[in-house]
């Protein structure tokens, strides 16, 4: 009998993304406060003759199906570590915007890792899985753990952050993606010759999350990559303005963009902002999602 394992995995928004100067290895030290949001991909692994990846969903055509896909790389990394043949069919049911700054690729990597680990029964500890996640990419460990966390270093060294309520978001999906390395490169260009401060988590932001205080969170949101994303994609300014005009408490670029994120007072307000964003013609689609959301979970 062929057994399949399916893992559901959330998208994320960075409620604070403080970026330091480039390091000798080209990465940037971060103070990255991740919040998992209720938009999910589902990754199913099934034993097969050879490793292959398929994808379904509105943006499936933009998803690479070769070994550049983080889901395939996760299966290969786990198989190599535990001496297992990586012969699985990985199917991704994709609902997270692609190349949008919501860690969709990282989510699929974490989900495939957990799914293969369950299928193969490797007995890997949580720490070992997190170590493999960190090798796959800076955002992958957070996709495994979900909830809310502060990531330091490249963003991969996580500490859980307490969240005392539900926050309601709208995500405006732009046409086309933005390359994360290109956005970091633009950040370096824009900050060249300036004194880039050491990144540090904002105490006001952490308090707002802990208290579930949406007004205080709206005041404390921050993304140091926003200027770089806007420089590469000036039209995002119009999307941010449309969401604010429609009643969002705060608007920011999600991670390296081009998805934009709008924090709203409640679910009803989120729906209104989403409708207004769509009507404004400044985005391709607008999605409502609550936070926090659980990390990668076998379903
Ligand atoms: O870790 P990940 O592969 O997701 O990073 C993608 C790219 O984003 C890196 O190649 C680098 O250009 C940039 N990056 C960075 N500093 C970080 C995380 C990512 O410069 N902390």
PDB file of C-alpha atoms and ligand atoms in Angstrom:
ATOM      1  CA  UNK A   1       0.000   0.000   0.000  1.00  0.00           C
ATOM      2  CA  UNK A   2       1.324   3.469  -0.905  1.00  0.00           C
ATOM      3  CA  UNK A   3       1.241   5.792   2.046  1.00  0.00           C
ATOM      4  CA  UNK A   4       1.089   9.572   1.638  1.00  0.00           C
ATOM      5  CA  UNK A   5       1.831  12.279   4.190  1.00  0.00           C
ATOM      6  CA  UNK A   6       0.364  15.789   3.898  1.00  0.00           C
ATOM      7  CA  UNK A   7       1.670  18.812   5.799  1.00  0.00           C
ATOM      8  CA  UNK A   8      -0.089  22.171   6.033  1.00  0.00           C
ATOM      9  CA  UNK A   9       2.225  25.171   6.397  1.00  0.00           C
ATOM     10  CA  UNK A  10       1.503  28.909   6.870  1.00  0.00           C
ATOM     11  CA  UNK A  11       2.746  32.079   5.186  1.00  0.00           C
ATOM     12  CA  UNK A  12       4.429  34.800   7.250  1.00  0.00           C
ATOM     13  CA  UNK A  13       4.563  38.534   7.537  1.00  0.00           C
ATOM     14  CA  UNK A  14       7.505  40.361   9.118  1.00  0.00           C
ATOM     15  CA  UNK A  15       6.073  42.763  11.673  1.00  0.00           C
ATOM     16  CA  UNK A  16       9.582  44.106  12.190  1.00  0.00           C
ATOM     17  CA  UNK A  17      12.454  43.595   9.784  1.00  0.00           C
ATOM     18  CA  UNK A  18      15.517  45.468  11.033  1.00  0.00           C
ATOM     19  CA  UNK A  19      18.441  45.020   8.640  1.00  0.00           C
ATOM     20  CA  UNK A  20      22.107  45.610   9.445  1.00  0.00           C
ATOM     21  CA  UNK A  21      25.062  46.264   7.161  1.00  0.00           C
ATOM     22  CA  UNK A  22      26.129  43.451   4.779  1.00  0.00           C
ATOM     23  CA  UNK A  23      28.345  40.794   6.398  1.00  0.00           C
ATOM     24  CA  UNK A  24      31.479  39.341   4.783  1.00  0.00           C
ATOM     25  CA  UNK A  25      29.373  36.332   3.620  1.00  0.00           C
ATOM     26  CA  UNK A  26      26.964  38.670   1.796  1.00  0.00           C
ATOM     27  CA  UNK A  27      24.082  38.052   4.205  1.00  0.00           C
ATOM     28  CA  UNK A  28      22.750  40.740   6.549  1.00  0.00           C
ATOM     29  CA  UNK A  29      22.333  40.460  10.295  1.00  0.00           C
ATOM     30  CA  UNK A  30      18.678  40.901  11.129  1.00  0.00           C
ATOM     31  CA  UNK A  31      16.271  41.465  13.959  1.00  0.00           C
ATOM     32  CA  UNK A  32      13.363  39.788  12.235  1.00  0.00           C
ATOM     33  CA  UNK A  33      10.042  39.464  14.042  1.00  0.00           C
ATOM     34  CA  UNK A  34       8.052  36.843  12.147  1.00  0.00           C
ATOM     35  CA  UNK A  35       4.307  36.354  12.509  1.00  0.00           C
ATOM     36  CA  UNK A  36       2.710  33.317  10.852  1.00  0.00           C
ATOM     37  CA  UNK A  37      -0.559  34.138   9.080  1.00  0.00           C
ATOM     38  CA  UNK A  38      -3.465  31.939   8.057  1.00  0.00           C
ATOM     39  CA  UNK A  39      -2.716  31.499   4.350  1.00  0.00           C
ATOM     40  CA  UNK A  40      -1.499  27.966   3.760  1.00  0.00           C
ATOM     41  CA  UNK A  41       0.226  25.678   1.293  1.00  0.00           C
ATOM     42  CA  UNK A  42      -0.289  21.917   1.569  1.00  0.00           C
ATOM     43  CA  UNK A  43       2.577  19.625   0.651  1.00  0.00           C
ATOM     44  CA  UNK A  44       1.943  15.903   0.083  1.00  0.00           C
ATOM     45  CA  UNK A  45       4.733  13.350  -0.277  1.00  0.00           C
ATOM     46  CA  UNK A  46       4.128   9.879  -1.715  1.00  0.00           C
ATOM     47  CA  UNK A  47       6.706   7.136  -2.357  1.00  0.00           C
ATOM     48  CA  UNK A  48       7.661   7.109  -6.081  1.00  0.00           C
ATOM     49  CA  UNK A  49      10.293   5.692  -8.467  1.00  0.00           C
ATOM     50  CA  UNK A  50      12.246   8.923  -8.451  1.00  0.00           C
ATOM     51  CA  UNK A  51      12.139  12.418  -6.908  1.00  0.00           C
ATOM     52  CA  UNK A  52       9.678  14.667  -8.684  1.00  0.00           C
ATOM     53  CA  UNK A  53       7.723  17.827  -7.841  1.00  0.00           C
ATOM     54  CA  UNK A  54       4.297  18.914  -9.071  1.00  0.00           C
ATOM     55  CA  UNK A  55       2.310  22.019  -8.146  1.00  0.00           C
ATOM     56  CA  UNK A  56      -1.307  23.134  -8.394  1.00  0.00           C
ATOM     57  CA  UNK A  57      -2.879  26.529  -7.677  1.00  0.00           C
ATOM     58  CA  UNK A  58      -3.402  29.906  -9.357  1.00  0.00           C
ATOM     59  CA  UNK A  59       0.354  30.719  -9.387  1.00  0.00           C
ATOM     60  CA  UNK A  60       1.556  27.146 -10.082  1.00  0.00           C
ATOM     61  CA  UNK A  61       3.148  28.107 -13.406  1.00  0.00           C
ATOM     62  CA  UNK A  62       5.668  30.323 -11.557  1.00  0.00           C
ATOM     63  CA  UNK A  63       6.853  27.543  -9.227  1.00  0.00           C
ATOM     64  CA  UNK A  64      10.072  25.753 -10.280  1.00  0.00           C
ATOM     65  CA  UNK A  65       9.654  21.960 -10.374  1.00  0.00           C
ATOM     66  CA  UNK A  66      13.369  21.086 -10.403  1.00  0.00           C
ATOM     67  CA  UNK A  67      15.852  20.796  -7.543  1.00  0.00           C
ATOM     68  CA  UNK A  68      15.910  24.583  -7.097  1.00  0.00           C
ATOM     69  CA  UNK A  69      12.519  24.117  -5.407  1.00  0.00           C
ATOM     70  CA  UNK A  70      13.109  24.239  -1.647  1.00  0.00           C
ATOM     71  CA  UNK A  71      10.730  21.287  -1.174  1.00  0.00           C
ATOM     72  CA  UNK A  72      12.957  19.102  -3.378  1.00  0.00           C
ATOM     73  CA  UNK A  73      16.084  20.411  -1.649  1.00  0.00           C
ATOM     74  CA  UNK A  74      14.555  19.579   1.749  1.00  0.00           C
ATOM     75  CA  UNK A  75      13.836  15.985   0.675  1.00  0.00           C
ATOM     76  CA  UNK A  76      17.383  15.619  -0.710  1.00  0.00           C
ATOM     77  CA  UNK A  77      18.978  17.074   2.442  1.00  0.00           C
ATOM     78  CA  UNK A  78      17.000  14.814   4.786  1.00  0.00           C
ATOM     79  CA  UNK A  79      17.606  11.728   2.611  1.00  0.00           C
ATOM     80  CA  UNK A  80      21.365  12.407   2.471  1.00  0.00           C
ATOM     81  CA  UNK A  81      21.586  12.851   6.236  1.00  0.00           C
ATOM     82  CA  UNK A  82      19.704   9.631   7.056  1.00  0.00           C
ATOM     83  CA  UNK A  83      20.891   7.439   4.155  1.00  0.00           C
ATOM     84  CA  UNK A  84      17.412   7.144   2.622  1.00  0.00           C
ATOM     85  CA  UNK A  85      16.716   7.144  -1.152  1.00  0.00           C
ATOM     86  CA  UNK A  86      14.954  10.481  -1.890  1.00  0.00           C
ATOM     87  CA  UNK A  87      12.385   8.778  -4.112  1.00  0.00           C
ATOM     88  CA  UNK A  88       9.198  10.713  -3.445  1.00  0.00           C
ATOM     89  CA  UNK A  89       6.584  12.547  -5.427  1.00  0.00           C
ATOM     90  CA  UNK A  90       6.179  15.966  -3.776  1.00  0.00           C
ATOM     91  CA  UNK A  91       2.903  17.669  -4.622  1.00  0.00           C
ATOM     92  CA  UNK A  92       2.413  21.296  -3.605  1.00  0.00           C
ATOM     93  CA  UNK A  93      -1.111  22.711  -3.362  1.00  0.00           C
ATOM     94  CA  UNK A  94      -0.110  26.362  -3.458  1.00  0.00           C
ATOM     95  CA  UNK A  95      -2.157  29.153  -1.949  1.00  0.00           C
ATOM     96  CA  UNK A  96       0.685  31.389  -0.654  1.00  0.00           C
ATOM     97  CA  UNK A  97       1.664  34.126  -3.163  1.00  0.00           C
ATOM     98  CA  UNK A  98       4.801  33.146  -5.126  1.00  0.00           C
ATOM     99  CA  UNK A  99       7.966  35.296  -4.811  1.00  0.00           C
ATOM    100  CA  UNK A 100       5.878  37.693  -2.751  1.00  0.00           C
ATOM    101  CA  UNK A 101       7.828  38.183   0.482  1.00  0.00           C
ATOM    102  CA  UNK A 102       5.541  35.795   2.387  1.00  0.00           C
ATOM    103  CA  UNK A 103       8.040  32.909   2.594  1.00  0.00           C
ATOM    104  CA  UNK A 104       6.018  30.635   0.294  1.00  0.00           C
ATOM    105  CA  UNK A 105       9.098  28.777  -0.953  1.00  0.00           C
ATOM    106  CA  UNK A 106      10.466  28.488   2.592  1.00  0.00           C
ATOM    107  CA  UNK A 107       7.080  27.173   3.745  1.00  0.00           C
ATOM    108  CA  UNK A 108       7.198  24.409   1.124  1.00  0.00           C
ATOM    109  CA  UNK A 109      10.747  23.504   2.218  1.00  0.00           C
ATOM    110  CA  UNK A 110       9.715  23.172   5.868  1.00  0.00           C
ATOM    111  CA  UNK A 111       6.560  21.252   4.930  1.00  0.00           C
ATOM    112  CA  UNK A 112       8.397  18.796   2.650  1.00  0.00           C
ATOM    113  CA  UNK A 113      11.007  18.239   5.358  1.00  0.00           C
ATOM    114  CA  UNK A 114       8.379  17.385   7.978  1.00  0.00           C
ATOM    115  CA  UNK A 115       6.386  15.265   5.502  1.00  0.00           C
ATOM    116  CA  UNK A 116       9.424  13.233   4.369  1.00  0.00           C
ATOM    117  CA  UNK A 117      10.579  12.855   7.955  1.00  0.00           C
ATOM    118  CA  UNK A 118       7.170  11.451   8.877  1.00  0.00           C
ATOM    119  CA  UNK A 119       7.047   9.186   5.794  1.00  0.00           C
ATOM    120  CA  UNK A 120      10.559   7.814   6.319  1.00  0.00           C
ATOM    121  CA  UNK A 121      10.414   7.639  10.126  1.00  0.00           C
ATOM    122  CA  UNK A 122      13.972   8.934  10.463  1.00  0.00           C
ATOM    123  CA  UNK A 123      13.568   9.703  14.175  1.00  0.00           C
ATOM    124  CA  UNK A 124      15.187  13.127  13.651  1.00  0.00           C
ATOM    125  CA  UNK A 125      14.843  15.445  16.636  1.00  0.00           C
ATOM    126  CA  UNK A 126      13.175  18.854  16.371  1.00  0.00           C
ATOM    127  CA  UNK A 127      16.658  20.424  16.697  1.00  0.00           C
ATOM    128  CA  UNK A 128      17.987  18.353  13.775  1.00  0.00           C
ATOM    129  CA  UNK A 129      15.022  19.357  11.614  1.00  0.00           C
ATOM    130  CA  UNK A 130      15.584  23.027  12.522  1.00  0.00           C
ATOM    131  CA  UNK A 131      19.266  22.668  11.614  1.00  0.00           C
ATOM    132  CA  UNK A 132      18.362  21.330   8.152  1.00  0.00           C
ATOM    133  CA  UNK A 133      15.807  24.139   7.785  1.00  0.00           C
ATOM    134  CA  UNK A 134      18.512  26.741   8.530  1.00  0.00           C
ATOM    135  CA  UNK A 135      20.761  25.198   5.851  1.00  0.00           C
ATOM    136  CA  UNK A 136      17.920  25.457   3.322  1.00  0.00           C
ATOM    137  CA  UNK A 137      17.263  29.174   3.886  1.00  0.00           C
ATOM    138  CA  UNK A 138      17.022  31.952   6.444  1.00  0.00           C
ATOM    139  CA  UNK A 139      13.194  31.878   6.680  1.00  0.00           C
ATOM    140  CA  UNK A 140      12.716  28.093   6.623  1.00  0.00           C
ATOM    141  CA  UNK A 141      13.086  27.429  10.396  1.00  0.00           C
ATOM    142  CA  UNK A 142      10.272  29.864  11.138  1.00  0.00           C
ATOM    143  CA  UNK A 143       7.943  28.111   8.677  1.00  0.00           C
ATOM    144  CA  UNK A 144       8.430  24.932  10.700  1.00  0.00           C
ATOM    145  CA  UNK A 145       7.689  26.529  14.093  1.00  0.00           C
ATOM    146  CA  UNK A 146       5.018  29.128  13.177  1.00  0.00           C
ATOM    147  CA  UNK A 147       3.298  31.325  15.757  1.00  0.00           C
ATOM    148  CA  UNK A 148       5.530  34.346  16.278  1.00  0.00           C
ATOM    149  CA  UNK A 149       9.285  34.487  16.775  1.00  0.00           C
ATOM    150  CA  UNK A 150      12.270  36.795  16.767  1.00  0.00           C
ATOM    151  CA  UNK A 151      14.920  35.649  14.295  1.00  0.00           C
ATOM    152  CA  UNK A 152      18.488  36.927  14.665  1.00  0.00           C
ATOM    153  CA  UNK A 153      21.663  36.190  12.730  1.00  0.00           C
ATOM    154  CA  UNK A 154      20.445  35.705   9.133  1.00  0.00           C
ATOM    155  CA  UNK A 155      16.988  35.387  10.723  1.00  0.00           C
ATOM    156  CA  UNK A 156      17.374  31.647  11.305  1.00  0.00           C
ATOM    157  CA  UNK A 157      18.175  31.710  15.058  1.00  0.00           C
ATOM    158  CA  UNK A 158      14.710  31.834  16.623  1.00  0.00           C
ATOM    159  CA  UNK A 159      13.241  32.725  19.987  1.00  0.00           C
ATOM    160  CA  UNK A 160       9.478  32.330  20.449  1.00  0.00           C
ATOM    161  CA  UNK A 161       7.502  35.561  20.897  1.00  0.00           C
ATOM    162  CA  UNK A 162       4.282  35.646  22.914  1.00  0.00           C
ATOM    163  CA  UNK A 163       1.128  36.874  21.152  1.00  0.00           C
ATOM    164  CA  UNK A 164      -1.854  37.785  23.323  1.00  0.00           C
ATOM    165  CA  UNK A 165      -4.609  38.034  20.727  1.00  0.00           C
ATOM    166  CA  UNK A 166      -5.633  37.654  17.107  1.00  0.00           C
ATOM    167  CA  UNK A 167      -4.543  40.242  14.539  1.00  0.00           C
ATOM    168  CA  UNK A 168      -6.402  40.618  11.242  1.00  0.00           C
ATOM    169  CA  UNK A 169      -4.464  41.307   8.052  1.00  0.00           C
ATOM    170  CA  UNK A 170      -5.064  41.965   4.398  1.00  0.00           C
ATOM    171  CA  UNK A 171      -2.400  41.011   1.855  1.00  0.00           C
ATOM    172  CA  UNK A 172      -2.398  42.709  -1.531  1.00  0.00           C
ATOM    173  CA  UNK A 173      -0.724  40.525  -4.118  1.00  0.00           C
ATOM    174  CA  UNK A 174       1.146  42.424  -6.831  1.00  0.00           C
ATOM    175  CA  UNK A 175       1.697  41.317 -10.404  1.00  0.00           C
ATOM    176  CA  UNK A 176       5.023  39.499 -10.715  1.00  0.00           C
ATOM    177  CA  UNK A 177       7.548  38.783  -7.982  1.00  0.00           C
ATOM    178  CA  UNK A 178      10.586  40.571  -6.566  1.00  0.00           C
ATOM    179  CA  UNK A 179      13.902  38.792  -6.117  1.00  0.00           C
ATOM    180  CA  UNK A 180      14.980  38.753  -2.463  1.00  0.00           C
ATOM    181  CA  UNK A 181      18.717  39.129  -3.303  1.00  0.00           C
ATOM    182  CA  UNK A 182      17.851  42.071  -5.595  1.00  0.00           C
ATOM    183  CA  UNK A 183      15.950  43.820  -2.787  1.00  0.00           C
ATOM    184  CA  UNK A 184      18.831  43.305  -0.326  1.00  0.00           C
ATOM    185  CA  UNK A 185      21.183  44.579  -3.060  1.00  0.00           C
ATOM    186  CA  UNK A 186      19.040  47.703  -3.438  1.00  0.00           C
ATOM    187  CA  UNK A 187      19.079  48.144   0.366  1.00  0.00           C
ATOM    188  CA  UNK A 188      22.906  48.095   0.199  1.00  0.00           C
ATOM    189  CA  UNK A 189      22.889  50.622  -2.645  1.00  0.00           C
ATOM    190  CA  UNK A 190      20.489  52.979  -0.816  1.00  0.00           C
ATOM    191  CA  UNK A 191      22.407  52.769   2.486  1.00  0.00           C
ATOM    192  CA  UNK A 192      25.943  52.885   0.990  1.00  0.00           C
ATOM    193  CA  UNK A 193      28.093  55.444   2.810  1.00  0.00           C
ATOM    194  CA  UNK A 194      25.654  55.716   5.731  1.00  0.00           C
ATOM    195  CA  UNK A 195      26.056  54.318   9.216  1.00  0.00           C
ATOM    196  CA  UNK A 196      23.655  51.323   9.286  1.00  0.00           C
ATOM    197  CA  UNK A 197      22.756  50.653  12.947  1.00  0.00           C
ATOM    198  CA  UNK A 198      22.962  47.172  14.514  1.00  0.00           C
ATOM    199  CA  UNK A 199      19.513  45.597  14.111  1.00  0.00           C
ATOM    200  CA  UNK A 200      17.537  45.267  17.346  1.00  0.00           C
ATOM    201  CA  UNK A 201      14.007  44.123  18.144  1.00  0.00           C
ATOM    202  CA  UNK A 202      11.661  46.951  19.142  1.00  0.00           C
ATOM    203  CA  UNK A 203      10.501  46.614  22.775  1.00  0.00           C
ATOM    204  CA  UNK A 204       7.281  48.513  21.910  1.00  0.00           C
ATOM    205  CA  UNK A 205       6.522  45.988  19.168  1.00  0.00           C
ATOM    206  CA  UNK A 206       7.120  42.962  21.399  1.00  0.00           C
ATOM    207  CA  UNK A 207       4.883  44.493  24.091  1.00  0.00           C
ATOM    208  CA  UNK A 208       2.128  45.193  21.547  1.00  0.00           C
ATOM    209  CA  UNK A 209       2.236  41.554  20.383  1.00  0.00           C
ATOM    210  CA  UNK A 210       2.190  40.240  23.943  1.00  0.00           C
ATOM    211  CA  UNK A 211      -0.785  42.413  24.889  1.00  0.00           C
ATOM    212  CA  UNK A 212      -2.672  41.746  21.649  1.00  0.00           C
ATOM    213  CA  UNK A 213      -2.841  45.554  21.235  1.00  0.00           C
ATOM    214  CA  UNK A 214      -3.575  46.245  17.574  1.00  0.00           C
ATOM    215  CA  UNK A 215      -3.239  50.049  17.808  1.00  0.00           C
ATOM    216  CA  UNK A 216       0.189  49.798  19.444  1.00  0.00           C
ATOM    217  CA  UNK A 217       1.243  47.138  16.930  1.00  0.00           C
ATOM    218  CA  UNK A 218       0.178  49.404  14.056  1.00  0.00           C
ATOM    219  CA  UNK A 219       2.435  52.158  15.457  1.00  0.00           C
ATOM    220  CA  UNK A 220       5.403  49.819  15.939  1.00  0.00           C
ATOM    221  CA  UNK A 221       5.458  47.963  12.580  1.00  0.00           C
ATOM    222  CA  UNK A 222       8.633  48.486  10.567  1.00  0.00           C
ATOM    223  CA  UNK A 223      10.428  47.080   7.556  1.00  0.00           C
ATOM    224  CA  UNK A 224      13.928  48.304   6.652  1.00  0.00           C
ATOM    225  CA  UNK A 225      13.568  46.648   3.211  1.00  0.00           C
ATOM    226  CA  UNK A 226      10.519  48.748   2.357  1.00  0.00           C
ATOM    227  CA  UNK A 227      12.438  51.659   0.786  1.00  0.00           C
ATOM    228  CA  UNK A 228      14.410  49.196  -1.344  1.00  0.00           C
ATOM    229  CA  UNK A 229      11.270  47.339  -2.474  1.00  0.00           C
ATOM    230  CA  UNK A 230       9.578  50.676  -3.320  1.00  0.00           C
ATOM    231  CA  UNK A 231      12.662  51.823  -5.193  1.00  0.00           C
ATOM    232  CA  UNK A 232      12.519  48.688  -7.381  1.00  0.00           C
ATOM    233  CA  UNK A 233       8.705  48.747  -7.641  1.00  0.00           C
ATOM    234  CA  UNK A 234       7.465  52.367  -7.211  1.00  0.00           C
ATOM    235  CA  UNK A 235       3.864  51.361  -7.971  1.00  0.00           C
ATOM    236  CA  UNK A 236       3.655  49.692  -4.526  1.00  0.00           C
ATOM    237  CA  UNK A 237       3.314  53.185  -3.007  1.00  0.00           C
ATOM    238  CA  UNK A 238      -0.126  53.409  -4.644  1.00  0.00           C
ATOM    239  CA  UNK A 239      -1.181  50.080  -3.126  1.00  0.00           C
ATOM    240  CA  UNK A 240      -0.020  51.151   0.348  1.00  0.00           C
ATOM    241  CA  UNK A 241      -1.926  54.440   0.011  1.00  0.00           C
ATOM    242  CA  UNK A 242      -5.106  52.691  -1.195  1.00  0.00           C
ATOM    243  CA  UNK A 243      -5.141  50.367   1.830  1.00  0.00           C
ATOM    244  CA  UNK A 244      -4.544  53.220   4.264  1.00  0.00           C
ATOM    245  CA  UNK A 245      -7.299  55.306   2.634  1.00  0.00           C
ATOM    246  CA  UNK A 246      -9.655  52.318   3.043  1.00  0.00           C
ATOM    247  CA  UNK A 247      -9.151  52.279   6.817  1.00  0.00           C
ATOM    248  CA  UNK A 248      -6.164  50.018   7.467  1.00  0.00           C
ATOM    249  CA  UNK A 249      -4.433  50.943  10.745  1.00  0.00           C
ATOM    250  CA  UNK A 250      -1.035  50.452   9.124  1.00  0.00           C
ATOM    251  CA  UNK A 251       0.428  49.412   5.782  1.00  0.00           C
ATOM    252  CA  UNK A 252       3.823  47.974   4.957  1.00  0.00           C
ATOM    253  CA  UNK A 253       5.681  45.882   2.424  1.00  0.00           C
ATOM    254  CA  UNK A 254       5.753  42.216   3.489  1.00  0.00           C
ATOM    255  CA  UNK A 255       9.383  41.094   3.813  1.00  0.00           C
ATOM    256  CA  UNK A 256      11.192  41.797   0.543  1.00  0.00           C
ATOM    257  CA  UNK A 257       7.847  42.342  -1.262  1.00  0.00           C
ATOM    258  CA  UNK A 258       6.107  42.900  -3.552  1.00  0.00           C
ATOM    259  CA  UNK A 259       3.158  41.709  -1.446  1.00  0.00           C
ATOM    260  CA  UNK A 260       1.909  44.531   0.773  1.00  0.00           C
ATOM    261  CA  UNK A 261       0.410  43.907   4.224  1.00  0.00           C
ATOM    262  CA  UNK A 262      -2.355  45.887   5.941  1.00  0.00           C
ATOM    263  CA  UNK A 263      -3.122  45.585   9.636  1.00  0.00           C
ATOM    264  CA  UNK A 264      -6.805  46.168  10.431  1.00  0.00           C
ATOM    265  CA  UNK A 265      -8.884  46.637  13.585  1.00  0.00           C
ATOM    266  CA  UNK A 266     -10.975  43.478  13.141  1.00  0.00           C
ATOM    267  CA  UNK A 267     -12.157  40.897  10.626  1.00  0.00           C
ATOM    268  CA  UNK A 268     -14.955  43.074   9.256  1.00  0.00           C
ATOM    269  CA  UNK A 269     -12.589  45.950   8.644  1.00  0.00           C
ATOM    270  CA  UNK A 270     -10.170  43.538   6.944  1.00  0.00           C
ATOM    271  CA  UNK A 271     -12.888  42.526   4.474  1.00  0.00           C
ATOM    272  CA  UNK A 272     -13.674  46.188   3.718  1.00  0.00           C
ATOM    273  CA  UNK A 273     -10.007  47.003   3.143  1.00  0.00           C
ATOM    274  CA  UNK A 274      -9.622  43.942   0.889  1.00  0.00           C
ATOM    275  CA  UNK A 275     -12.653  44.968  -1.211  1.00  0.00           C
ATOM    276  CA  UNK A 276     -11.344  48.542  -1.501  1.00  0.00           C
ATOM    277  CA  UNK A 277      -7.863  47.367  -2.488  1.00  0.00           C
ATOM    278  CA  UNK A 278      -9.299  45.187  -5.251  1.00  0.00           C
ATOM    279  CA  UNK A 279     -11.550  48.020  -6.472  1.00  0.00           C
ATOM    280  CA  UNK A 280      -8.564  50.413  -6.485  1.00  0.00           C
ATOM    281  CA  UNK A 281      -6.921  48.429  -9.276  1.00  0.00           C
ATOM    282  CA  UNK A 282      -3.549  48.715  -7.530  1.00  0.00           C
ATOM    283  CA  UNK A 283      -3.144  44.971  -6.934  1.00  0.00           C
ATOM    284  CA  UNK A 284      -3.891  41.620  -8.563  1.00  0.00           C
ATOM    285  CA  UNK A 285      -5.721  40.123  -5.582  1.00  0.00           C
ATOM    286  CA  UNK A 286      -6.354  40.864  -1.917  1.00  0.00           C
ATOM    287  CA  UNK A 287      -6.452  38.161   0.735  1.00  0.00           C
ATOM    288  CA  UNK A 288      -7.724  38.354   4.311  1.00  0.00           C
ATOM    289  CA  UNK A 289      -5.890  36.300   6.965  1.00  0.00           C
ATOM    290  CA  UNK A 290      -5.755  36.122  10.763  1.00  0.00           C
ATOM    291  CA  UNK A 291      -2.597  35.703  12.832  1.00  0.00           C
ATOM    292  CA  UNK A 292      -0.869  34.037  14.555  1.00  0.00           C
ATOM    293  CA  UNK A 293      -1.128  30.683  12.766  1.00  0.00           C
ATOM    294  CA  UNK A 294       0.414  27.340  13.747  1.00  0.00           C
ATOM    295  CA  UNK A 295       3.612  26.134  12.065  1.00  0.00           C
ATOM    296  CA  UNK A 296       4.004  23.148   9.735  1.00  0.00           C
ATOM    297  CA  UNK A 297       1.576  20.413  10.839  1.00  0.00           C
ATOM    298  CA  UNK A 298       0.882  16.902   9.563  1.00  0.00           C
ATOM    299  CA  UNK A 299      -2.804  16.746   8.579  1.00  0.00           C
TER     300      UNK A 299
HETATM  301  O1  LIG B   1      18.551  32.573   3.162  1.00  0.00           O
HETATM  302  P1  LIG B   1      17.893  32.757   1.846  1.00  0.00           P
HETATM  303  O2  LIG B   1      18.404  31.781   0.810  1.00  0.00           O
HETATM  304  O3  LIG B   1      16.409  32.772   1.908  1.00  0.00           O
HETATM  305  O4  LIG B   1      18.319  34.197   1.352  1.00  0.00           O
HETATM  306  C1  LIG B   1      18.060  34.620   0.036  1.00  0.00           C
HETATM  307  C2  LIG B   1      18.913  35.841  -0.255  1.00  0.00           C
HETATM  308  O5  LIG B   1      18.452  36.930   0.542  1.00  0.00           O
HETATM  309  C3  LIG B   1      20.370  35.693   0.095  1.00  0.00           C
HETATM  310  O6  LIG B   1      21.083  35.146  -0.974  1.00  0.00           O
HETATM  311  C4  LIG B   1      20.780  37.136   0.358  1.00  0.00           C
HETATM  312  O7  LIG B   1      20.962  37.825  -0.846  1.00  0.00           O
HETATM  313  C5  LIG B   1      19.537  37.718   0.999  1.00  0.00           C
HETATM  314  N1  LIG B   1      19.566  37.683   2.479  1.00  0.00           N
HETATM  315  C6  LIG B   1      20.428  38.523   3.152  1.00  0.00           C
HETATM  316  N2  LIG B   1      20.452  38.511   4.518  1.00  0.00           N
HETATM  317  C7  LIG B   1      19.638  37.700   5.227  1.00  0.00           C
HETATM  318  C8  LIG B   1      18.742  36.836   4.549  1.00  0.00           C
HETATM  319  C9  LIG B   1      18.732  36.857   3.171  1.00  0.00           C
HETATM  320  O8  LIG B   1      21.175  39.283   2.540  1.00  0.00           O
HETATM  321  N3  LIG B   1      19.684  37.708   6.532  1.00  0.00           N
END
